PDB file of N, CA and C in Angstrom:
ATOM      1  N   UNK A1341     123.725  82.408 120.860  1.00 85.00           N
ATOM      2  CA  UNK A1341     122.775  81.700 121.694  1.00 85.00           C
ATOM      3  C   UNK A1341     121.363  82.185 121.369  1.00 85.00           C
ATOM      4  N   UNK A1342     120.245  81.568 121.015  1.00 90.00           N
ATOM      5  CA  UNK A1342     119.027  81.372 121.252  1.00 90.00           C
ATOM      6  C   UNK A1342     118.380  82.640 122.647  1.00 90.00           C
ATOM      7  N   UNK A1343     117.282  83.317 121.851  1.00 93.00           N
ATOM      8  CA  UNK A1343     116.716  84.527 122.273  1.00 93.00           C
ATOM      9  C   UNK A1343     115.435  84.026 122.929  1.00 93.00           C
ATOM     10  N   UNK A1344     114.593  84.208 123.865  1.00 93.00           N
ATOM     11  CA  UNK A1344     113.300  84.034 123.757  1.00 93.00           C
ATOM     12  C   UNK A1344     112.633  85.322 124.059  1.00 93.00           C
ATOM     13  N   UNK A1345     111.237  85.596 123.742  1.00 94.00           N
ATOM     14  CA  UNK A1345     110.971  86.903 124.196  1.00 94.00           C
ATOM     15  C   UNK A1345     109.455  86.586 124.787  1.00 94.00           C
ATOM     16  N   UNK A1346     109.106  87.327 126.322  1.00 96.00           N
ATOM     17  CA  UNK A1346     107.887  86.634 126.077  1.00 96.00           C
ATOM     18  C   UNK A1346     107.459  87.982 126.861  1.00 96.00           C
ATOM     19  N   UNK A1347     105.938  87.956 126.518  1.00 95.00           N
ATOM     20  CA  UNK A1347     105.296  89.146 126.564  1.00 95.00           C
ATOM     21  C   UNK A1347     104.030  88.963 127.298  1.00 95.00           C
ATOM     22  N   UNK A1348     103.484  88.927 128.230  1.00 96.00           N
ATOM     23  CA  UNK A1348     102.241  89.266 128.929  1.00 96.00           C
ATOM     24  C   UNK A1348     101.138  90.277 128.825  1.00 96.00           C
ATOM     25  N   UNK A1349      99.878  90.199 128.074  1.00 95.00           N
ATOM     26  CA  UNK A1349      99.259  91.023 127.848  1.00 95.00           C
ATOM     27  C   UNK A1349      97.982  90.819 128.805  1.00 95.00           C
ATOM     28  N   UNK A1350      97.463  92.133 129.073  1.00 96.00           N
ATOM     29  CA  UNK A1350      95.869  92.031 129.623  1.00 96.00           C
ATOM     30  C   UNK A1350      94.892  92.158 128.460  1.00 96.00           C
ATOM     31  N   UNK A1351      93.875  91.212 128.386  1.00 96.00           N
ATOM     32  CA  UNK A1351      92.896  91.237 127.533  1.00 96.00           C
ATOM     33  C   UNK A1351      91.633  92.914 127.999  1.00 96.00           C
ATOM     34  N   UNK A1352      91.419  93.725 126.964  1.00 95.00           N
ATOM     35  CA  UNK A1352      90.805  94.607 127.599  1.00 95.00           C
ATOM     36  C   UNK A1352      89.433  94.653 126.804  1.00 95.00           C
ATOM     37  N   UNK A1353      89.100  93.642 125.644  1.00 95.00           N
ATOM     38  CA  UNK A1353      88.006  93.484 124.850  1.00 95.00           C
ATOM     39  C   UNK A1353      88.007  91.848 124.252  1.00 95.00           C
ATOM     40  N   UNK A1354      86.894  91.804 123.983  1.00 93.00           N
ATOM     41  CA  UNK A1354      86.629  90.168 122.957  1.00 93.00           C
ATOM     42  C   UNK A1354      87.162  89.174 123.719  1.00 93.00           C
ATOM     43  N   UNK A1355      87.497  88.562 123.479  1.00 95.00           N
ATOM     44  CA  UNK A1355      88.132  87.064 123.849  1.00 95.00           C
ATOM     45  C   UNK A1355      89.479  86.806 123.443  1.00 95.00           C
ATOM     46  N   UNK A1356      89.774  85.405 124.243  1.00 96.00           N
ATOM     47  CA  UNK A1356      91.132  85.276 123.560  1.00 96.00           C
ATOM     48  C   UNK A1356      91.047  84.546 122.393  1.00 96.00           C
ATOM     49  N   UNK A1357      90.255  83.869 121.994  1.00 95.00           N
ATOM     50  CA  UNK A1357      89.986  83.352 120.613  1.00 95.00           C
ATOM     51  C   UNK A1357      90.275  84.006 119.344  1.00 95.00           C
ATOM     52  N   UNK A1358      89.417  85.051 119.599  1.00 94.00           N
ATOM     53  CA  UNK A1358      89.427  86.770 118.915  1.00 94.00           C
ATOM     54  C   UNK A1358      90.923  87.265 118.753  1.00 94.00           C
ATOM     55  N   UNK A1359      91.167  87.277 119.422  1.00 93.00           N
ATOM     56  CA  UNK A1359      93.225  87.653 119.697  1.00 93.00           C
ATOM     57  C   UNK A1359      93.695  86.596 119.106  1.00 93.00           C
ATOM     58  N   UNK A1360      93.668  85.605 119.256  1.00 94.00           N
ATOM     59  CA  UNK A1360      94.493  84.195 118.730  1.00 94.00           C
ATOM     60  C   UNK A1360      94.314  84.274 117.222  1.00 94.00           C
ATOM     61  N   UNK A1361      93.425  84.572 117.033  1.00 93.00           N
ATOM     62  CA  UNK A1361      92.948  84.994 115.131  1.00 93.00           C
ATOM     63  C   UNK A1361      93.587  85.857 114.927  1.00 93.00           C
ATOM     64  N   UNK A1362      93.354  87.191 115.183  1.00 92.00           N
ATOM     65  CA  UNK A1362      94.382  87.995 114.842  1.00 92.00           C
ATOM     66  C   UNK A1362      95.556  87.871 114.695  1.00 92.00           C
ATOM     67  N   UNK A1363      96.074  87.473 115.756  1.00 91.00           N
ATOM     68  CA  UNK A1363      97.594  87.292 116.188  1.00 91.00           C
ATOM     69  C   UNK A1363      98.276  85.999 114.854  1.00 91.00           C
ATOM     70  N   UNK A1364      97.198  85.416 114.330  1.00 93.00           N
ATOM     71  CA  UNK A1364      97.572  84.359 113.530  1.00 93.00           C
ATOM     72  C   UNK A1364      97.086  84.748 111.932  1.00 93.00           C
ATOM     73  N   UNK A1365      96.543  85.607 111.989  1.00 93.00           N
ATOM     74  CA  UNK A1365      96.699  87.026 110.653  1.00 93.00           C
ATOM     75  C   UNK A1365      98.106  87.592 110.319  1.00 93.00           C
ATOM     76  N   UNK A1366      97.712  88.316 111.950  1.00 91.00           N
ATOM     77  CA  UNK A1366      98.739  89.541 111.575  1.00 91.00           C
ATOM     78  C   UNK A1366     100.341  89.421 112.059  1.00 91.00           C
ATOM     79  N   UNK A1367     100.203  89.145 113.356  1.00 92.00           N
ATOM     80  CA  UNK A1367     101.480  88.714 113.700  1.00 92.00           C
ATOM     81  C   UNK A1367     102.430  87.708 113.181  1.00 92.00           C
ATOM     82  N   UNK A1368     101.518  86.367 113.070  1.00 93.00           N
ATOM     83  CA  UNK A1368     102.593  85.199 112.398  1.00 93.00           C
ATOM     84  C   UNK A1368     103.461  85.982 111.461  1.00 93.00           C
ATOM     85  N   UNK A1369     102.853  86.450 110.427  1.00 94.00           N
ATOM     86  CA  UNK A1369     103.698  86.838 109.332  1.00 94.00           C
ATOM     87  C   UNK A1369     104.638  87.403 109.265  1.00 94.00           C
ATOM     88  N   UNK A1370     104.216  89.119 110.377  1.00 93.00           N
ATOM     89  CA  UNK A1370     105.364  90.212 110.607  1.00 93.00           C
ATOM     90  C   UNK A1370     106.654  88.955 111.158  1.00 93.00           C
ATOM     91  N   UNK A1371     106.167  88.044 112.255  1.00 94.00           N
ATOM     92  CA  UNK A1371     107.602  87.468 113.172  1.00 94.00           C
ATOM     93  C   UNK A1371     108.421  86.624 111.812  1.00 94.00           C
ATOM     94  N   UNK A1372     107.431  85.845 110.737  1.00 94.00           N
ATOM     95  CA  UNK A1372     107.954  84.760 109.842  1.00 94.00           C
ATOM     96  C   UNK A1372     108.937  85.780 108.882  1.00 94.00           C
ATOM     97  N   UNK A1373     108.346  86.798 108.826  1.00 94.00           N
ATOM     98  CA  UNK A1373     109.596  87.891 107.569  1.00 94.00           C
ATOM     99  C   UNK A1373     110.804  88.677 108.173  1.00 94.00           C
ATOM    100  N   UNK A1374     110.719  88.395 109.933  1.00 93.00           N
ATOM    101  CA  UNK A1374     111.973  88.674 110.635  1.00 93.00           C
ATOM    102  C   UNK A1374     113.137  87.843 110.569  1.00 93.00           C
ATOM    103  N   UNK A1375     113.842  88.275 110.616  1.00 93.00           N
ATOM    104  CA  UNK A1375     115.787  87.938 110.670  1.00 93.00           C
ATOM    105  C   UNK A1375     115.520  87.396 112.063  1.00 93.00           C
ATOM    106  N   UNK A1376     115.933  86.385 112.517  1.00 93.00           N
ATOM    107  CA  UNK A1376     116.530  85.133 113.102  1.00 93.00           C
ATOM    108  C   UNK A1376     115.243  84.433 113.992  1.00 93.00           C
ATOM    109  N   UNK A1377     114.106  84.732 113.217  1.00 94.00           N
ATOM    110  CA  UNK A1377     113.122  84.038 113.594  1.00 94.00           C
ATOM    111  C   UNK A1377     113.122  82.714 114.057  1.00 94.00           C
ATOM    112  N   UNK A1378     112.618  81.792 114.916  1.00 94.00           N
ATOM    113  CA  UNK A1378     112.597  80.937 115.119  1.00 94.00           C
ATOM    114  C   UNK A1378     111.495  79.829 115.373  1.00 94.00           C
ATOM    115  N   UNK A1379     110.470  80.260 116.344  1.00 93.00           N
ATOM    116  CA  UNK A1379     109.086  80.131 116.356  1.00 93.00           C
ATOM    117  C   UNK A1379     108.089  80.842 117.303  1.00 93.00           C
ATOM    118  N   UNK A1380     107.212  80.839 117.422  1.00 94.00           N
ATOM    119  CA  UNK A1380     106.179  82.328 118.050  1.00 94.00           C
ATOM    120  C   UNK A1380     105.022  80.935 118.318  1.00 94.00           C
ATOM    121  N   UNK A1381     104.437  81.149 119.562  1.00 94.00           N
ATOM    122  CA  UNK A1381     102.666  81.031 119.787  1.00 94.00           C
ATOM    123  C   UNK A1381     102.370  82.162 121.228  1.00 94.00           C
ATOM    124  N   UNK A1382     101.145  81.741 121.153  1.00 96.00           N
ATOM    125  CA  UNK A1382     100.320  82.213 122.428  1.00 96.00           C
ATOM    126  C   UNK A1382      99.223  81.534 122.641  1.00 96.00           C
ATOM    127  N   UNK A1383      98.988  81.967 124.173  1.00 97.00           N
ATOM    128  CA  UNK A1383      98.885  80.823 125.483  1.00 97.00           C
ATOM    129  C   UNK A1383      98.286  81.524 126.324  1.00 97.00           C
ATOM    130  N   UNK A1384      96.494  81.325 126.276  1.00 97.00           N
ATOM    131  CA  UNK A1384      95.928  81.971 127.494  1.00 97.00           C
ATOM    132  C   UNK A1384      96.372  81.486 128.769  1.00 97.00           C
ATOM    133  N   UNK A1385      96.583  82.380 129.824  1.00 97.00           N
ATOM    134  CA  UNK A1385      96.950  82.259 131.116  1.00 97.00           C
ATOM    135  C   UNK A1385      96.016  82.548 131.980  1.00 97.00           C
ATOM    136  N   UNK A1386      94.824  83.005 131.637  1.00 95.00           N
ATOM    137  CA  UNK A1386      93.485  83.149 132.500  1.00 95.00           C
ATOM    138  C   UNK A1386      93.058  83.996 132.014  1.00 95.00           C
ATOM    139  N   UNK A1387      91.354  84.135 132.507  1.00 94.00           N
ATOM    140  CA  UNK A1387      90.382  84.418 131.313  1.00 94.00           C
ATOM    141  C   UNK A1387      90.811  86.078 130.668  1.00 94.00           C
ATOM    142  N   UNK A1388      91.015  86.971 131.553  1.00 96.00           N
ATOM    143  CA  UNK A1388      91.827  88.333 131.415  1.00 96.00           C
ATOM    144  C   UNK A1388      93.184  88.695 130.734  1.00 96.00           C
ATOM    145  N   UNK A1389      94.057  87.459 130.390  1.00 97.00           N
ATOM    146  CA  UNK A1389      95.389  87.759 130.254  1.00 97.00           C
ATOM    147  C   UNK A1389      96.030  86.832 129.400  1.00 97.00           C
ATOM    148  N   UNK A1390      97.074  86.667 128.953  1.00 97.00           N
ATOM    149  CA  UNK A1390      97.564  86.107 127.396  1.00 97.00           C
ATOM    150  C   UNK A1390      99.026  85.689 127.626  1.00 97.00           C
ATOM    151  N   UNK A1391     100.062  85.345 126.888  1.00 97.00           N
ATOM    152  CA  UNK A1391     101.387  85.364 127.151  1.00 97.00           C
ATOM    153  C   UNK A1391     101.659  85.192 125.072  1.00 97.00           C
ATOM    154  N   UNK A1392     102.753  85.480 124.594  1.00 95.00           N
ATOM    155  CA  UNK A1392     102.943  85.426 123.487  1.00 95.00           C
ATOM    156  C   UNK A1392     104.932  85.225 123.606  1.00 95.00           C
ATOM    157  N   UNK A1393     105.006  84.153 122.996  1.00 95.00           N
ATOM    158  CA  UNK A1393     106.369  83.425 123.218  1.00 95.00           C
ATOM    159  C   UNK A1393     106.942  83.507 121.702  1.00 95.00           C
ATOM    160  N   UNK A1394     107.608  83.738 121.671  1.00 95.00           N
ATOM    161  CA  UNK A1394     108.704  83.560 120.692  1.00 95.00           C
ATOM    162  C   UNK A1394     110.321  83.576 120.889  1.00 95.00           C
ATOM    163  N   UNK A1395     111.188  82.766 119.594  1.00 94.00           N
ATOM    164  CA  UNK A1395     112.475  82.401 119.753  1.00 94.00           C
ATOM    165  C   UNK A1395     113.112  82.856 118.600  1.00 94.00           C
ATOM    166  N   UNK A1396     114.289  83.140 119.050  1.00 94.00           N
ATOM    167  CA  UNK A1396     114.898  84.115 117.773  1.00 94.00           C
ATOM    168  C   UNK A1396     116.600  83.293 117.945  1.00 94.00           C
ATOM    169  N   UNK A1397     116.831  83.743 117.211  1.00 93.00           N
ATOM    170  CA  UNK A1397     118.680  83.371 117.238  1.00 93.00           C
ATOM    171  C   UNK A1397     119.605  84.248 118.276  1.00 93.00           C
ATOM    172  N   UNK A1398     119.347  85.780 117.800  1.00 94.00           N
ATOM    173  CA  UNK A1398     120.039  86.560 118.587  1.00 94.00           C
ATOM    174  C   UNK A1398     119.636  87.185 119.587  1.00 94.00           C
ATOM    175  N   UNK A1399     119.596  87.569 121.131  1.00 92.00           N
ATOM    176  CA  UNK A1399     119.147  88.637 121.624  1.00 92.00           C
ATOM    177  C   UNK A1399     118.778  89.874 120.805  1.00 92.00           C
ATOM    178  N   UNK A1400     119.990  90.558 120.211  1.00 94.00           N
ATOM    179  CA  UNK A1400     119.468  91.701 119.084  1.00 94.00           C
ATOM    180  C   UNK A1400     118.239  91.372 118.211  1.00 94.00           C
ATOM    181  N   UNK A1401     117.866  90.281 117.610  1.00 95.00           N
ATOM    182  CA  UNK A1401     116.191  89.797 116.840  1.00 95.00           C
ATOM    183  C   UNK A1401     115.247  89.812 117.877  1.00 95.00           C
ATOM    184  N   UNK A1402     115.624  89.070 119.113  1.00 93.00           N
ATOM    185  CA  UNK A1402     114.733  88.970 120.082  1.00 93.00           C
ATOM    186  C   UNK A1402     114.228  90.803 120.504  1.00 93.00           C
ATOM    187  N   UNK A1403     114.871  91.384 120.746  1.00 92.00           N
ATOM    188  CA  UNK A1403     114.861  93.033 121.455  1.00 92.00           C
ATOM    189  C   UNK A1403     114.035  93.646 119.635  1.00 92.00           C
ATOM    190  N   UNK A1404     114.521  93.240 118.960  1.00 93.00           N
ATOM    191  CA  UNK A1404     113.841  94.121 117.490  1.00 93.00           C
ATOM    192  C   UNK A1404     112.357  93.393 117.072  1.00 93.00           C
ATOM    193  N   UNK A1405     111.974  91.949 117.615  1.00 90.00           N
ATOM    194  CA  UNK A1405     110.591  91.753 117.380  1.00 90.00           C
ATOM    195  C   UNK A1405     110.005  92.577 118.840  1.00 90.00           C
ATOM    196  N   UNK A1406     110.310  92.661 119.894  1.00 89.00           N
ATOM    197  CA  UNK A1406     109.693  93.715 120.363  1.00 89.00           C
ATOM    198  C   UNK A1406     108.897  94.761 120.174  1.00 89.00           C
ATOM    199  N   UNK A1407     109.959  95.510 119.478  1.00 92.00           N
ATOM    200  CA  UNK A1407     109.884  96.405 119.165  1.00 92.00           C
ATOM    201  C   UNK A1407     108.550  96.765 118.064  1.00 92.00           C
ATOM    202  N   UNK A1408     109.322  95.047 117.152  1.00 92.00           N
ATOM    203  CA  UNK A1408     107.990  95.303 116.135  1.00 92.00           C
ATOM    204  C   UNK A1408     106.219  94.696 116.326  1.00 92.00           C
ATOM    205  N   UNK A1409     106.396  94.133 117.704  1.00 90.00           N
ATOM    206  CA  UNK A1409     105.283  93.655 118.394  1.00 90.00           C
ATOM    207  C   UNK A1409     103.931  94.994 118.593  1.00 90.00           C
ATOM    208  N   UNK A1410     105.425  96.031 119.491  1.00 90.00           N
ATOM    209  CA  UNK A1410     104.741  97.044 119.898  1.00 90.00           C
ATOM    210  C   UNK A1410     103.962  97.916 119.145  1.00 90.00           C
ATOM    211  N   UNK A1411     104.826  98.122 118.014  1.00 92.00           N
ATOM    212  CA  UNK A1411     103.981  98.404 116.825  1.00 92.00           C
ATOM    213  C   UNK A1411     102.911  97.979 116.283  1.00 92.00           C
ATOM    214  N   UNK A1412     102.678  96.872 115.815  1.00 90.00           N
ATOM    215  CA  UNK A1412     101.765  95.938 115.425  1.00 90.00           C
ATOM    216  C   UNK A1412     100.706  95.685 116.191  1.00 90.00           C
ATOM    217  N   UNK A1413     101.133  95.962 117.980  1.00 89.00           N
ATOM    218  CA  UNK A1413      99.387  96.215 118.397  1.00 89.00           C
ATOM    219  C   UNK A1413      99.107  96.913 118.522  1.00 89.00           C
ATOM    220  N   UNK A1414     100.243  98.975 118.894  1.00 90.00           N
ATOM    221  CA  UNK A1414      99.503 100.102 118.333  1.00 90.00           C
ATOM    222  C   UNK A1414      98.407 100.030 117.387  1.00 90.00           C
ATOM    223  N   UNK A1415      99.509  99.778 116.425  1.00 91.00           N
ATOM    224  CA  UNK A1415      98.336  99.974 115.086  1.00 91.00           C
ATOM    225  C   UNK A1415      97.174  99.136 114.949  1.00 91.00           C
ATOM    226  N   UNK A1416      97.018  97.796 115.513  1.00 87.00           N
ATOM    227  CA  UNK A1416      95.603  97.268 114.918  1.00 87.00           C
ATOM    228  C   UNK A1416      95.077  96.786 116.426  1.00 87.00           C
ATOM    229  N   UNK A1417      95.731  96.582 117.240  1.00 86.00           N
ATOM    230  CA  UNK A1417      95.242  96.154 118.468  1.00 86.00           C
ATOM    231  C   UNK A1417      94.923  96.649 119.630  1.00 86.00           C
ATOM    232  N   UNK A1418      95.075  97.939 119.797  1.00 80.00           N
ATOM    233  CA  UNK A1418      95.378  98.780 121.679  1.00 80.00           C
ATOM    234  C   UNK A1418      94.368  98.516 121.936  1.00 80.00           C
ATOM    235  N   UNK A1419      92.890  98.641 121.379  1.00 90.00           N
ATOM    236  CA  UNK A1419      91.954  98.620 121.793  1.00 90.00           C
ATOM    237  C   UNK A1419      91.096  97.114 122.647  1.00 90.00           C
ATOM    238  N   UNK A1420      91.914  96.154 122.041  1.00 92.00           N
ATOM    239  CA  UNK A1420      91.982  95.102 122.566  1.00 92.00           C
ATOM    240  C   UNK A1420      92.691  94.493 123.786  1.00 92.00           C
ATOM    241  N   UNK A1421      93.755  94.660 123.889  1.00 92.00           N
ATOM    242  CA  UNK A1421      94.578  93.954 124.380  1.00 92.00           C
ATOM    243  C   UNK A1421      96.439  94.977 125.189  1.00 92.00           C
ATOM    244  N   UNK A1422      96.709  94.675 126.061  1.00 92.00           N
ATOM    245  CA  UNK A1422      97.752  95.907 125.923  1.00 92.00           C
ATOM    246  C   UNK A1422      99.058  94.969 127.120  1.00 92.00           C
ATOM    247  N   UNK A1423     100.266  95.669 126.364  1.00 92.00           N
ATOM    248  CA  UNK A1423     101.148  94.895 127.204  1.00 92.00           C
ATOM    249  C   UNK A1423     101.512  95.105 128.695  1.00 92.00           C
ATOM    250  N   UNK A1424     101.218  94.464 129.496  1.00 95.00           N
ATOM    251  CA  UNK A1424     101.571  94.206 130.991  1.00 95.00           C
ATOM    252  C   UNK A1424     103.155  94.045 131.164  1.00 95.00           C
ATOM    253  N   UNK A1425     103.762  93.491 130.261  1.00 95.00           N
ATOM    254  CA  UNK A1425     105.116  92.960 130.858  1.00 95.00           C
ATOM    255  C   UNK A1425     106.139  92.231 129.876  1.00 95.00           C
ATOM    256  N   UNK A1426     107.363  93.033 129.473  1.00 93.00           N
ATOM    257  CA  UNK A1426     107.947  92.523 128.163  1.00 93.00           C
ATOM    258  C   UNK A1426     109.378  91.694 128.787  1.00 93.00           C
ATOM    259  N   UNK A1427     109.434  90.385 128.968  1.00 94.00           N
ATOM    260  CA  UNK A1427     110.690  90.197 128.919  1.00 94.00           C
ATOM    261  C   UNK A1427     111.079  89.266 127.926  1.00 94.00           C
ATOM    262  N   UNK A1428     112.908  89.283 127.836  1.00 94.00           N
ATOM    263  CA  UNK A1428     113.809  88.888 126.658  1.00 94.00           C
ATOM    264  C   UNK A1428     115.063  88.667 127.561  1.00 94.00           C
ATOM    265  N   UNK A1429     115.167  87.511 127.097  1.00 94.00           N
ATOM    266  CA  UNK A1429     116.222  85.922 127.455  1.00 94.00           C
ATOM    267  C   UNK A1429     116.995  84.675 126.868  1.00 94.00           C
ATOM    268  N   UNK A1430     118.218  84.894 127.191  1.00 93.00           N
ATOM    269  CA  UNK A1430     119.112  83.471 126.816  1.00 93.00           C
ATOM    270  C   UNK A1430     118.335  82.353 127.005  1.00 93.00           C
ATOM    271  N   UNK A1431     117.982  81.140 126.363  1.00 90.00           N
ATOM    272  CA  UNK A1431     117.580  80.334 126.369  1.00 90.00           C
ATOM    273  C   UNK A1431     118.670  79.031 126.919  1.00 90.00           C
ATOM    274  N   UNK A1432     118.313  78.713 127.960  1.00 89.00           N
ATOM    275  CA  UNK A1432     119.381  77.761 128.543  1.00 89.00           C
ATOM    276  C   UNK A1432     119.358  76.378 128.034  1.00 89.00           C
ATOM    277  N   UNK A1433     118.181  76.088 127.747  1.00 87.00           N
ATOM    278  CA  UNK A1433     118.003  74.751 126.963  1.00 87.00           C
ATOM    279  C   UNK A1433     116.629  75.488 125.901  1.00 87.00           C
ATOM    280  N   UNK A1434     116.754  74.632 124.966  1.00 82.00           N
ATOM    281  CA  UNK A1434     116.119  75.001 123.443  1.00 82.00           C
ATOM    282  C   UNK A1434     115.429  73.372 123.030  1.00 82.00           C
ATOM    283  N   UNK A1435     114.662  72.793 123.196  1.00 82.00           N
ATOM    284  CA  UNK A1435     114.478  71.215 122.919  1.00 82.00           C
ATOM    285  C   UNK A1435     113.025  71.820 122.415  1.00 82.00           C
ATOM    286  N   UNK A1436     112.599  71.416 121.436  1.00 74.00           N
ATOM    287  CA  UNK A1436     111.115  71.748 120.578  1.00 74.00           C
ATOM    288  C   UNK A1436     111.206  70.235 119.452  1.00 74.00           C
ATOM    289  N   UNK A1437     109.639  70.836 119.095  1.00 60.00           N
ATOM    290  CA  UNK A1437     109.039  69.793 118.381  1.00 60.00           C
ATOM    291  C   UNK A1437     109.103  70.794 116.657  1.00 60.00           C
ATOM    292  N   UNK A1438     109.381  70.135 115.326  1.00 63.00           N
ATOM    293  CA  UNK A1438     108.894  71.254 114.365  1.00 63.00           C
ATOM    294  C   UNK A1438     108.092  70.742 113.971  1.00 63.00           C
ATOM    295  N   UNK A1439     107.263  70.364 114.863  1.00 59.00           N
ATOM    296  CA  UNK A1439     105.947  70.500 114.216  1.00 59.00           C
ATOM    297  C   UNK A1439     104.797  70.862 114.790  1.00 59.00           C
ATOM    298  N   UNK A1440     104.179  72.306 114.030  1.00 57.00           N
ATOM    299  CA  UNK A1440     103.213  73.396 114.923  1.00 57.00           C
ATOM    300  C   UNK A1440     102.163  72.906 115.711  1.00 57.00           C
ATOM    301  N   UNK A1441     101.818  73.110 116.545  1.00 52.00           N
ATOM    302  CA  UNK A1441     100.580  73.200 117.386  1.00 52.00           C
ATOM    303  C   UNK A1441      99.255  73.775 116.694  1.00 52.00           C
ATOM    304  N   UNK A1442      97.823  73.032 116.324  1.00 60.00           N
ATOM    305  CA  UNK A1442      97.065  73.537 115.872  1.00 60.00           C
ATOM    306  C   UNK A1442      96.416  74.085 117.049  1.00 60.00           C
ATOM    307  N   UNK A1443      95.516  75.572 116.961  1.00 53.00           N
ATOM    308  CA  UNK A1443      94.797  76.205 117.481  1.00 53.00           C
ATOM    309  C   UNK A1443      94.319  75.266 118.278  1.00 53.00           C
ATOM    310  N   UNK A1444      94.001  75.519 119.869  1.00 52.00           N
ATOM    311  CA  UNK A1444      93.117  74.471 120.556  1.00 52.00           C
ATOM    312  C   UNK A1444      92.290  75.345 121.098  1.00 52.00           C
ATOM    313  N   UNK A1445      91.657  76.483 120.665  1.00 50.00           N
ATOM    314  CA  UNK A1445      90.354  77.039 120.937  1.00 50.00           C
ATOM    315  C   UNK A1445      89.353  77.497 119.613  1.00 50.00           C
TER     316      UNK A1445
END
């Protein structure tokens, strides 16, 4: 069954624009070279705070991009942005479009 993982961050510098760039640097890639990837965005939730969604195949991919999330904003992001709230979930229904969403900021 289908993983989702979604993550709540507080913005603690720049904008979310600023983050959305990054995140579309650095992150797309790390999630696109993961094992049971599926698809990833993020989604300001108000002017302070963020959400970052992604879908994986397995719970186990879902719990290991975590992991490699956490990493990935150690290293280039703490100073920005920091996680509020990590959860990871069976997906009860899965219905998507494949075709990406361009940036709308």
């Amino acid at each position: 069954m289908r993983c989702t993982r979604i993550a709540l961050y507080d913005i603690k510098s720049g904008t979310f624009d600023e983050i959305a760039a990054q995140a579309r640097t650095g992150m797309v890639p790390l999630f696109q070279k993961s094992d049971g990837f599926v698809s990833y965005g993020v989604a300001q939730v108000d002017k302070e705070a963020f959400v970052s969604l992604s879908t994986w195949e397995t719970h186990a991919q879902a719990d290991a991009a975590a992991a490699k999330a956490a990493d990935w904003v150690k290293a280039n992001s703490r100073d920005r942005f920091a996680l509020r709230k990590n959860y990871v979930g069976d997906l009860a229904i899965d219905i998507g479009s494949a075709k990406p969403v361009e940036l709308a900021h």
